Amino acid sequence: MPTLFEPLTLGALALPNRIIMAPLTRGRATKAAVPTAIMGEYYAQRAGAGLIISEATGISREGLGWPFAPGLWNNEQVEGWKPAVAAVHDAGGRIVAQLWHMGRLVHHNVSGMAAVSASATRGPNKAHTYDGKQVLPEAHAATADDIAHILGDYAAAARNAIAAGFDGVQIHSANGYLIDQFLRDGTNLRDDGYGGPIANRLRFMREVVEAVASEVGIARTGIRLSPIGESQGANDSDNAALFTAAAKELEALDVPWIELREPGPHSTFRAADEPAVSPAMRRAYSGRIVLNSDYVGATAEAKLAEGVADAISFGRTFIANPDLVARIRSGAPLNEANPATFYSAGPEGYTDYPLRTEQEAA
Ligand SMILES: Cc1cc2nc3c(=O)[nH]c(=O)nc-3n(C[C@H](O)[C@H](O)[C@H](O)COP(=O)(O)O)c2cc1C
């Protein structure tokens, strides 16, 4: 069985190790969703990862409802990403862009626009906005024209990601955002070709994959799913059947890698008390599977040995440990992440977590 320190191929991407940085929203872009210089510093510090998956990045103004999150729908944003991506490459790393449409979880305070979803529903939680937390309004059900323009936005954002220098893209189909809203029968109440039976609910995801792959090639296209539990109000009456079918669909589409956020019942990030679907997805899908949530070095190695995962992605540990790969290799202790600075501004809790070598020298 491979270890975390063996190389891995994800389609067109050649990773020197299997320790992946999970996508992490950090809110350090401008209000116009343009990446800032400090983002390049932050990502370059973490270039030891086998692969960096960028923070979720809006494909359109309509789809981006997170304050100070970045986008990839215009030239200014592409130009803003270029030095950040180049900094990762200069430091010897690889980075893909996570493409994001938040669907019904967008508040107009941030987007300036009405929210769209699979059906006319409302997200359960209050949204982060520029004026504090606010109740989400009901989204409108996507029309055929909406779906066509959203697919066009995915394609354009994927094209822009490559123009900015990214090594590929990851489609964000997890965590209760737009694609997840189409997948699950708790949020998809449609009675047309995009709703009802599982095969129909998979259609929007499939069309997004096709739209993205038509721009960047399937070898540079990955996808993230959260197959168990409820995510920000998106739930399904049969997650196991839905996500096993999704794995089959992604196999048919030749998608080279899938990342799964599959927390356990005691997870400290959105726990889910439901059996893992990843073993069934493994049987239905021959590409690479990246597993996520709550892993540390020892549990990550054990998971690889089980044979379900080809790599592990680390979220909060990568926030707090820019040199996570070196720390896992040497068994060094880990810094604790500080949740108070997850979405704050500036360098504090962002680029100032110490390296192990600095701690030893101190
Ligand atoms: C501050 C923060 C921001 C996050 N942002 C994203 C995101 O942009 N996209 C995404 O798919 N998941 C996001 N997540 C979820 C993480 O990718 C990951 O699934 C979660 O942190 C659990 O993994 P961990 O236990 O290794 O931290 C975020 C989590 C945190 C804590």
GROMACS .gro file of N, CA and C and ligand atoms in nm, residues 22-26 54-57 98 100 170 172 174-175 177 224 259 261 267-270 292-295 313-317 319 342-343, ligand 1:
model
  136
   22ALA      N    1  -0.669   2.110   0.149
   22ALA     CA    2  -0.813   2.119   0.120
   22ALA      C    3  -0.850   2.264   0.087
   23PRO      N    4  -0.959   2.284   0.013
   23PRO     CA    5  -1.004   2.421  -0.018
   23PRO      C    6  -1.049   2.493   0.109
   24LEU      N    7  -1.002   2.614   0.127
   24LEU     CA    8  -1.029   2.690   0.251
   24LEU      C    9  -1.057   2.836   0.221
   25THR      N   10  -1.181   2.876   0.236
   25THR     CA   11  -1.220   3.017   0.222
   25THR      C   12  -1.154   3.098   0.332
   26ARG      N   13  -1.087   3.209   0.296
   26ARG     CA   14  -1.017   3.288   0.396
   26ARG      C   15  -1.052   3.437   0.391
   54SER      N   16  -0.740   2.559  -0.422
   54SER     CA   17  -0.760   2.698  -0.378
   54SER      C   18  -0.888   2.709  -0.296
   55GLU      N   19  -0.898   2.818  -0.226
   55GLU     CA   20  -1.024   2.854  -0.162
   55GLU      C   21  -1.133   2.861  -0.268
   56ALA      N   22  -1.257   2.839  -0.227
   56ALA     CA   23  -1.368   2.846  -0.322
   56ALA      C   24  -1.368   2.983  -0.390
   57THR      N   25  -1.382   2.982  -0.522
   57THR     CA   26  -1.365   3.101  -0.605
   57THR      C   27  -1.487   3.119  -0.695
   98GLN      N   28  -1.071   2.609  -0.709
   98GLN     CA   29  -1.202   2.551  -0.678
   98GLN      C   30  -1.311   2.646  -0.729
  100TRP      N   31  -1.682   2.787  -0.778
  100TRP     CA   32  -1.790   2.793  -0.677
  100TRP      C   33  -1.910   2.872  -0.728
  170GLN      N   34  -1.106   2.242  -0.968
  170GLN     CA   35  -1.191   2.149  -0.895
  170GLN      C   36  -1.331   2.209  -0.892
  172HIS      N   37  -1.669   2.266  -0.730
  172HIS     CA   38  -1.721   2.255  -0.591
  172HIS      C   39  -1.866   2.207  -0.597
  174ALA      N   40  -1.990   2.022  -0.338
  174ALA     CA   41  -2.012   1.974  -0.200
  174ALA      C   42  -2.085   2.078  -0.117
  175ASN      N   43  -2.106   2.044   0.010
  175ASN     CA   44  -2.136   2.138   0.118
  175ASN      C   45  -2.264   2.220   0.101
  177TYR      N   46  -2.390   2.372  -0.166
  177TYR     CA   47  -2.392   2.483  -0.263
  177TYR      C   48  -2.469   2.440  -0.390
  224ARG      N   49  -1.539   1.799  -0.607
  224ARG     CA   50  -1.553   1.771  -0.463
  224ARG      C   51  -1.699   1.745  -0.429
  259GLU      N   52  -1.266   1.443  -0.472
  259GLU     CA   53  -1.236   1.464  -0.330
  259GLU      C   54  -1.367   1.453  -0.252
  261ARG      N   55  -1.554   1.508   0.117
  261ARG     CA   56  -1.557   1.551   0.258
  261ARG      C   57  -1.651   1.457   0.330
  267SER      N   58  -1.669   1.447   1.423
  267SER     CA   59  -1.592   1.549   1.352
  267SER      C   60  -1.611   1.685   1.417
  268THR      N   61  -1.505   1.765   1.414
  268THR     CA   62  -1.516   1.902   1.464
  268THR      C   63  -1.553   1.998   1.352
  269PHE      N   64  -1.581   1.946   1.232
  269PHE     CA   65  -1.631   2.030   1.123
  269PHE      C   66  -1.752   1.959   1.061
  270ARG      N   67  -1.872   2.001   1.100
  270ARG     CA   68  -1.997   1.945   1.044
  270ARG      C   69  -2.001   1.793   1.052
  292ASN      N   70  -1.124   1.347   0.305
  292ASN     CA   71  -1.105   1.464   0.391
  292ASN      C   72  -1.187   1.453   0.519
  293SER      N   73  -1.137   1.524   0.616
  293SER     CA   74  -1.195   1.564   0.745
  293SER      C   75  -1.125   1.498   0.862
  294ASP      N   76  -1.068   1.585   0.942
  294ASP     CA   77  -1.015   1.546   1.074
  294ASP      C   78  -0.892   1.456   1.070
  295TYR      N   79  -0.826   1.443   0.955
  295TYR     CA   80  -0.709   1.355   0.951
  295TYR      C   81  -0.586   1.421   1.012
  313SER      N   82  -0.678   1.498   0.207
  313SER     CA   83  -0.667   1.645   0.211
  313SER      C   84  -0.686   1.693   0.355
  314PHE      N   85  -0.609   1.797   0.386
  314PHE     CA   86  -0.605   1.852   0.523
  314PHE      C   87  -0.648   1.998   0.516
  315GLY      N   88  -0.743   2.035   0.600
  315GLY     CA   89  -0.792   2.172   0.600
  315GLY      C   90  -0.729   2.255   0.709
  316ARG      N   91  -0.787   2.248   0.829
  316ARG     CA   92  -0.743   2.336   0.937
  316ARG      C   93  -0.597   2.314   0.976
  317THR      N   94  -0.548   2.191   0.959
  317THR     CA   95  -0.406   2.171   0.992
  317THR      C   96  -0.316   2.244   0.892
  319ILE      N   97  -0.406   2.533   0.755
  319ILE     CA   98  -0.414   2.674   0.793
  319ILE      C   99  -0.304   2.705   0.895
  342PHE      N  100  -1.002   3.279   1.097
  342PHE     CA  101  -1.029   3.207   0.971
  342PHE      C  102  -1.070   3.305   0.860
  343TYR      N  103  -1.161   3.397   0.894
  343TYR     CA  104  -1.218   3.485   0.791
  343TYR      C  105  -1.189   3.632   0.820
  363LIG     C1  106  -1.210   2.825   0.748
  363LIG     C2  107  -1.266   2.717   0.659
  363LIG     C3  108  -1.294   2.747   0.527
  363LIG     C4  109  -1.342   2.647   0.440
  363LIG     N1  110  -1.365   2.678   0.310
  363LIG     C5  111  -1.399   2.581   0.222
  363LIG     C6  112  -1.408   2.609   0.083
  363LIG     O1  113  -1.383   2.721   0.036
  363LIG     N2  114  -1.445   2.508   0.001
  363LIG     C7  115  -1.473   2.382   0.048
  363LIG     O2  116  -1.505   2.292  -0.031
  363LIG     N3  117  -1.461   2.353   0.181
  363LIG     C8  118  -1.423   2.448   0.267
  363LIG     N4  119  -1.405   2.418   0.399
  363LIG     C9  120  -1.406   2.277   0.442
  363LIG    C10  121  -1.263   2.220   0.442
  363LIG     O3  122  -1.215   2.207   0.309
  363LIG    C11  123  -1.257   2.083   0.511
  363LIG     O4  124  -1.354   2.001   0.451
  363LIG    C12  125  -1.283   2.093   0.661
  363LIG     O5  126  -1.198   2.191   0.719
  363LIG    C13  127  -1.259   1.958   0.730
  363LIG     O6  128  -1.124   1.914   0.708
  363LIG     P1  129  -1.013   1.926   0.826
  363LIG     O7  130  -1.066   1.844   0.942
  363LIG     O8  131  -0.887   1.869   0.768
  363LIG     O9  132  -1.002   2.070   0.862
  363LIG    C14  133  -1.362   2.515   0.488
  363LIG    C15  134  -1.335   2.487   0.623
  363LIG    C16  135  -1.287   2.586   0.708
  363LIG    C17  136  -1.253   2.549   0.850
   0.00000   0.00000   0.00000
